[in-house]
Amino acid sequence: MHAAGAEHVFDSFECAIHRMAPRCEHWGCTVIGHGVQGDGRFFCCPHCAKAKGVTGVADHA
Ligand SMILES: [Zn+2]
């Protein structure tokens, strides 16, 4: 973090993460790191998946 250029690249990288990160279908929040996937849909937590009627979700936490 000793160059302005590096900081700019890091900003872009962070934006890329937000762009590519799946969104929880229940809350619409960005799912980064861990989340649950079921029925081809992403959720931030098993609770949201169940709220949407998705059962047997794979918990990546
Ligand atoms: Zn959620």
PDB file of N, CA and C and ligand atoms in Angstrom:
ATOM      1  N   MET A   1       0.839  -1.196   0.000  1.00  0.00           N
ATOM      2  CA  MET A   1       0.000   0.000   0.000  1.00  0.00           C
ATOM      3  C   MET A   1       0.871   1.243   0.000  1.00  0.00           C
ATOM      4  N   HIS A   2       2.000   1.234  -0.750  1.00  0.00           N
ATOM      5  CA  HIS A   2       2.870   2.390  -0.779  1.00  0.00           C
ATOM      6  C   HIS A   2       2.839   3.064  -2.135  1.00  0.00           C
ATOM      7  N   ALA A   3       1.883   2.721  -2.971  1.00  0.00           N
ATOM      8  CA  ALA A   3       1.750   3.359  -4.279  1.00  0.00           C
ATOM      9  C   ALA A   3       0.279   3.654  -4.551  1.00  0.00           C
ATOM     10  N   ALA A   4       0.022   4.844  -5.054  1.00  0.00           N
ATOM     11  CA  ALA A   4      -1.364   5.232  -5.340  1.00  0.00           C
ATOM     12  C   ALA A   4      -1.970   4.288  -6.373  1.00  0.00           C
ATOM     13  N   GLY A   5      -1.122   3.819  -7.329  1.00  0.00           N
ATOM     14  CA  GLY A   5      -1.604   2.921  -8.367  1.00  0.00           C
ATOM     15  C   GLY A   5      -2.111   1.617  -7.775  1.00  0.00           C
ATOM     16  N   ALA A   6      -1.389   1.093  -6.804  1.00  0.00           N
ATOM     17  CA  ALA A   6      -1.779  -0.167  -6.194  1.00  0.00           C
ATOM     18  C   ALA A   6      -3.136  -0.013  -5.499  1.00  0.00           C
ATOM     19  N   GLU A   7      -3.320   1.126  -4.888  1.00  0.00           N
ATOM     20  CA  GLU A   7      -4.582   1.345  -4.179  1.00  0.00           C
ATOM     21  C   GLU A   7      -5.745   1.350  -5.170  1.00  0.00           C
ATOM     22  N   HIS A   8      -5.489   1.957  -6.336  1.00  0.00           N
ATOM     23  CA  HIS A   8      -6.547   2.032  -7.353  1.00  0.00           C
ATOM     24  C   HIS A   8      -6.909   0.632  -7.849  1.00  0.00           C
ATOM     25  N   VAL A   9      -5.883  -0.193  -8.074  1.00  0.00           N
ATOM     26  CA  VAL A   9      -6.116  -1.560  -8.538  1.00  0.00           C
ATOM     27  C   VAL A   9      -6.928  -2.324  -7.507  1.00  0.00           C
ATOM     28  N   PHE A  10      -6.580  -2.095  -6.253  1.00  0.00           N
ATOM     29  CA  PHE A  10      -7.291  -2.811  -5.189  1.00  0.00           C
ATOM     30  C   PHE A  10      -8.765  -2.414  -5.179  1.00  0.00           C
ATOM     31  N   ASP A  11      -9.027  -1.130  -5.427  1.00  0.00           N
ATOM     32  CA  ASP A  11     -10.416  -0.673  -5.481  1.00  0.00           C
ATOM     33  C   ASP A  11     -11.175  -1.398  -6.588  1.00  0.00           C
ATOM     34  N   SER A  12     -10.530  -1.528  -7.748  1.00  0.00           N
ATOM     35  CA  SER A  12     -11.179  -2.197  -8.864  1.00  0.00           C
ATOM     36  C   SER A  12     -11.434  -3.662  -8.538  1.00  0.00           C
ATOM     37  N   PHE A  13     -10.458  -4.263  -7.866  1.00  0.00           N
ATOM     38  CA  PHE A  13     -10.606  -5.668  -7.504  1.00  0.00           C
ATOM     39  C   PHE A  13     -11.793  -5.851  -6.567  1.00  0.00           C
ATOM     40  N   GLU A  14     -11.929  -4.918  -5.651  1.00  0.00           N
ATOM     41  CA  GLU A  14     -13.037  -5.026  -4.712  1.00  0.00           C
ATOM     42  C   GLU A  14     -14.375  -4.869  -5.444  1.00  0.00           C
ATOM     43  N   CYS A  15     -14.389  -3.963  -6.409  1.00  0.00           N
ATOM     44  CA  CYS A  15     -15.609  -3.769  -7.189  1.00  0.00           C
ATOM     45  C   CYS A  15     -15.933  -5.038  -7.966  1.00  0.00           C
ATOM     46  N   ALA A  16     -14.898  -5.685  -8.495  1.00  0.00           N
ATOM     47  CA  ALA A  16     -15.102  -6.908  -9.254  1.00  0.00           C
ATOM     48  C   ALA A  16     -15.735  -7.979  -8.375  1.00  0.00           C
ATOM     49  N   ILE A  17     -15.289  -8.041  -7.146  1.00  0.00           N
ATOM     50  CA  ILE A  17     -15.855  -9.029  -6.220  1.00  0.00           C
ATOM     51  C   ILE A  17     -17.344  -8.772  -6.033  1.00  0.00           C
ATOM     52  N   HIS A  18     -17.675  -7.498  -5.843  1.00  0.00           N
ATOM     53  CA  HIS A  18     -19.085  -7.164  -5.637  1.00  0.00           C
ATOM     54  C   HIS A  18     -19.907  -7.437  -6.884  1.00  0.00           C
ATOM     55  N   ARG A  19     -19.281  -7.248  -8.051  1.00  0.00           N
ATOM     56  CA  ARG A  19     -20.002  -7.506  -9.300  1.00  0.00           C
ATOM     57  C   ARG A  19     -20.271  -8.995  -9.483  1.00  0.00           C
ATOM     58  N   MET A  20     -19.274  -9.806  -9.161  1.00  0.00           N
ATOM     59  CA  MET A  20     -19.390 -11.237  -9.426  1.00  0.00           C
ATOM     60  C   MET A  20     -20.070 -11.997  -8.296  1.00  0.00           C
ATOM     61  N   ALA A  21     -20.058 -11.415  -7.124  1.00  0.00           N
ATOM     62  CA  ALA A  21     -20.621 -12.119  -5.984  1.00  0.00           C
ATOM     63  C   ALA A  21     -22.122 -12.337  -6.180  1.00  0.00           C
ATOM     64  N   PRO A  22     -22.569 -13.521  -5.842  1.00  0.00           N
ATOM     65  CA  PRO A  22     -24.003 -13.788  -5.940  1.00  0.00           C
ATOM     66  C   PRO A  22     -24.765 -13.002  -4.874  1.00  0.00           C
ATOM     67  N   ARG A  23     -26.025 -12.816  -5.116  1.00  0.00           N
ATOM     68  CA  ARG A  23     -26.838 -12.086  -4.142  1.00  0.00           C
ATOM     69  C   ARG A  23     -27.856 -13.012  -3.497  1.00  0.00           C
ATOM     70  N   CYS A  24     -28.016 -12.786  -2.227  1.00  0.00           N
ATOM     71  CA  CYS A  24     -29.025 -13.548  -1.491  1.00  0.00           C
ATOM     72  C   CYS A  24     -30.394 -13.207  -2.078  1.00  0.00           C
ATOM     73  N   GLU A  25     -31.131 -14.238  -2.472  1.00  0.00           N
ATOM     74  CA  GLU A  25     -32.428 -13.989  -3.087  1.00  0.00           C
ATOM     75  C   GLU A  25     -33.461 -13.516  -2.083  1.00  0.00           C
ATOM     76  N   HIS A  26     -33.164 -13.713  -0.815  1.00  0.00           N
ATOM     77  CA  HIS A  26     -34.139 -13.331   0.203  1.00  0.00           C
ATOM     78  C   HIS A  26     -33.966 -11.870   0.601  1.00  0.00           C
ATOM     79  N   TRP A  27     -32.729 -11.494   0.971  1.00  0.00           N
ATOM     80  CA  TRP A  27     -32.474 -10.131   1.418  1.00  0.00           C
ATOM     81  C   TRP A  27     -31.925  -9.253   0.299  1.00  0.00           C
ATOM     82  N   GLY A  28     -31.284  -9.881  -0.720  1.00  0.00           N
ATOM     83  CA  GLY A  28     -30.669  -9.098  -1.776  1.00  0.00           C
ATOM     84  C   GLY A  28     -29.289  -8.620  -1.391  1.00  0.00           C
ATOM     85  N   CYS A  29     -28.768  -9.139  -0.291  1.00  0.00           N
ATOM     86  CA  CYS A  29     -27.448  -8.727   0.155  1.00  0.00           C
ATOM     87  C   CYS A  29     -26.378  -9.483  -0.634  1.00  0.00           C
ATOM     88  N   THR A  30     -25.199  -8.914  -0.745  1.00  0.00           N
ATOM     89  CA  THR A  30     -24.127  -9.555  -1.481  1.00  0.00           C
ATOM     90  C   THR A  30     -23.533 -10.691  -0.659  1.00  0.00           C
ATOM     91  N   VAL A  31     -23.406 -11.842  -1.294  1.00  0.00           N
ATOM     92  CA  VAL A  31     -22.857 -13.004  -0.611  1.00  0.00           C
ATOM     93  C   VAL A  31     -21.372 -13.115  -0.923  1.00  0.00           C
ATOM     94  N   ILE A  32     -20.536 -12.819   0.046  1.00  0.00           N
ATOM     95  CA  ILE A  32     -19.090 -12.912  -0.153  1.00  0.00           C
ATOM     96  C   ILE A  32     -18.509 -13.889   0.858  1.00  0.00           C
ATOM     97  N   GLY A  33     -17.584 -14.717   0.381  1.00  0.00           N
ATOM     98  CA  GLY A  33     -16.944 -15.670   1.279  1.00  0.00           C
ATOM     99  C   GLY A  33     -17.769 -16.931   1.385  1.00  0.00           C
ATOM    100  N   HIS A  34     -18.624 -16.986   2.359  1.00  0.00           N
ATOM    101  CA  HIS A  34     -19.455 -18.178   2.503  1.00  0.00           C
ATOM    102  C   HIS A  34     -20.920 -17.831   2.258  1.00  0.00           C
ATOM    103  N   GLY A  35     -21.634 -18.824   1.925  1.00  0.00           N
ATOM    104  CA  GLY A  35     -23.054 -18.654   1.663  1.00  0.00           C
ATOM    105  C   GLY A  35     -23.645 -20.021   1.419  1.00  0.00           C
ATOM    106  N   VAL A  36     -24.884 -20.072   1.094  1.00  0.00           N
ATOM    107  CA  VAL A  36     -25.498 -21.358   0.821  1.00  0.00           C
ATOM    108  C   VAL A  36     -26.077 -21.339  -0.591  1.00  0.00           C
ATOM    109  N   GLN A  37     -26.011 -22.494  -1.238  1.00  0.00           N
ATOM    110  CA  GLN A  37     -26.523 -22.613  -2.594  1.00  0.00           C
ATOM    111  C   GLN A  37     -27.474 -23.782  -2.656  1.00  0.00           C
ATOM    112  N   GLY A  38     -28.609 -23.555  -3.264  1.00  0.00           N
ATOM    113  CA  GLY A  38     -29.575 -24.630  -3.392  1.00  0.00           C
ATOM    114  C   GLY A  38     -30.502 -24.366  -4.549  1.00  0.00           C
ATOM    115  N   ASP A  39     -30.782 -25.403  -5.329  1.00  0.00           N
ATOM    116  CA  ASP A  39     -31.714 -25.245  -6.439  1.00  0.00           C
ATOM    117  C   ASP A  39     -31.209 -24.223  -7.446  1.00  0.00           C
ATOM    118  N   GLY A  40     -29.875 -24.069  -7.543  1.00  0.00           N
ATOM    119  CA  GLY A  40     -29.299 -23.117  -8.485  1.00  0.00           C
ATOM    120  C   GLY A  40     -29.456 -21.678  -8.037  1.00  0.00           C
ATOM    121  N   ARG A  41     -29.758 -21.465  -6.769  1.00  0.00           N
ATOM    122  CA  ARG A  41     -29.943 -20.120  -6.244  1.00  0.00           C
ATOM    123  C   ARG A  41     -29.014 -19.913  -5.058  1.00  0.00           C
ATOM    124  N   PHE A  42     -28.648 -18.656  -4.839  1.00  0.00           N
ATOM    125  CA  PHE A  42     -27.725 -18.346  -3.757  1.00  0.00           C
ATOM    126  C   PHE A  42     -28.428 -17.610  -2.622  1.00  0.00           C
ATOM    127  N   PHE A  43     -27.972 -17.914  -1.431  1.00  0.00           N
ATOM    128  CA  PHE A  43     -28.493 -17.230  -0.254  1.00  0.00           C
ATOM    129  C   PHE A  43     -27.340 -16.988   0.710  1.00  0.00           C
ATOM    130  N   CYS A  44     -27.501 -16.018   1.579  1.00  0.00           N
ATOM    131  CA  CYS A  44     -26.433 -15.696   2.517  1.00  0.00           C
ATOM    132  C   CYS A  44     -26.423 -16.658   3.687  1.00  0.00           C
ATOM    133  N   CYS A  45     -27.529 -17.314   3.908  1.00  0.00           N
ATOM    134  CA  CYS A  45     -27.605 -18.223   5.056  1.00  0.00           C
ATOM    135  C   CYS A  45     -28.721 -19.239   4.823  1.00  0.00           C
ATOM    136  N   PRO A  46     -28.623 -20.384   5.495  1.00  0.00           N
ATOM    137  CA  PRO A  46     -29.652 -21.423   5.342  1.00  0.00           C
ATOM    138  C   PRO A  46     -31.046 -20.908   5.676  1.00  0.00           C
ATOM    139  N   HIS A  47     -31.129 -19.980   6.606  1.00  0.00           N
ATOM    140  CA  HIS A  47     -32.433 -19.437   6.995  1.00  0.00           C
ATOM    141  C   HIS A  47     -33.139 -18.809   5.791  1.00  0.00           C
ATOM    142  N   CYS A  48     -32.383 -18.041   4.994  1.00  0.00           N
ATOM    143  CA  CYS A  48     -32.961 -17.379   3.821  1.00  0.00           C
ATOM    144  C   CYS A  48     -33.405 -18.409   2.793  1.00  0.00           C
ATOM    145  N   ALA A  49     -32.610 -19.450   2.613  1.00  0.00           N
ATOM    146  CA  ALA A  49     -32.949 -20.489   1.651  1.00  0.00           C
ATOM    147  C   ALA A  49     -34.266 -21.159   2.037  1.00  0.00           C
ATOM    148  N   LYS A  50     -34.398 -21.458   3.314  1.00  0.00           N
ATOM    149  CA  LYS A  50     -35.629 -22.093   3.780  1.00  0.00           C
ATOM    150  C   LYS A  50     -36.812 -21.146   3.641  1.00  0.00           C
ATOM    151  N   ALA A  51     -36.549 -19.854   3.836  1.00  0.00           N
ATOM    152  CA  ALA A  51     -37.617 -18.857   3.712  1.00  0.00           C
ATOM    153  C   ALA A  51     -38.136 -18.801   2.286  1.00  0.00           C
ATOM    154  N   LYS A  52     -37.273 -19.167   1.319  1.00  0.00           N
ATOM    155  CA  LYS A  52     -37.666 -19.173  -0.083  1.00  0.00           C
ATOM    156  C   LYS A  52     -38.115 -20.539  -0.553  1.00  0.00           C
ATOM    157  N   GLY A  53     -38.200 -21.463   0.391  1.00  0.00           N
ATOM    158  CA  GLY A  53     -38.714 -22.791   0.037  1.00  0.00           C
ATOM    159  C   GLY A  53     -37.683 -23.706  -0.551  1.00  0.00           C
ATOM    160  N   VAL A  54     -36.378 -23.374  -0.398  1.00  0.00           N
ATOM    161  CA  VAL A  54     -35.317 -24.225  -0.929  1.00  0.00           C
ATOM    162  C   VAL A  54     -34.833 -25.155   0.190  1.00  0.00           C
ATOM    163  N   THR A  55     -34.898 -26.427  -0.080  1.00  0.00           N
ATOM    164  CA  THR A  55     -34.478 -27.391   0.939  1.00  0.00           C
ATOM    165  C   THR A  55     -33.202 -28.104   0.482  1.00  0.00           C
ATOM    166  N   GLY A  56     -32.517 -28.712   1.424  1.00  0.00           N
ATOM    167  CA  GLY A  56     -31.319 -29.468   1.086  1.00  0.00           C
ATOM    168  C   GLY A  56     -30.214 -28.584   0.563  1.00  0.00           C
ATOM    169  N   VAL A  57     -30.059 -27.384   1.127  1.00  0.00           N
ATOM    170  CA  VAL A  57     -29.023 -26.465   0.660  1.00  0.00           C
ATOM    171  C   VAL A  57     -27.644 -26.942   1.085  1.00  0.00           C
ATOM    172  N   ALA A  58     -26.656 -26.613   0.263  1.00  0.00           N
ATOM    173  CA  ALA A  58     -25.280 -26.945   0.591  1.00  0.00           C
ATOM    174  C   ALA A  58     -24.660 -25.792   1.353  1.00  0.00           C
ATOM    175  N   ASP A  59     -24.347 -26.035   2.595  1.00  0.00           N
ATOM    176  CA  ASP A  59     -23.795 -24.967   3.427  1.00  0.00           C
ATOM    177  C   ASP A  59     -22.281 -24.924   3.272  1.00  0.00           C
ATOM    178  N   HIS A  60     -21.781 -23.823   2.717  1.00  0.00           N
ATOM    179  CA  HIS A  60     -20.349 -23.690   2.490  1.00  0.00           C
ATOM    180  C   HIS A  60     -19.627 -23.036   3.659  1.00  0.00           C
ATOM    181  N   ALA A  61     -20.361 -22.735   4.690  1.00  0.00           N
ATOM    182  CA  ALA A  61     -19.745 -22.084   5.847  1.00  0.00           C
ATOM    183  C   ALA A  61     -18.851 -23.091   6.544  1.00  0.00           C
TER     184      ALA A  61
HETATM  185 ZN    ZN B   1     -29.943 -13.913   3.143  1.00  0.00          ZN
END
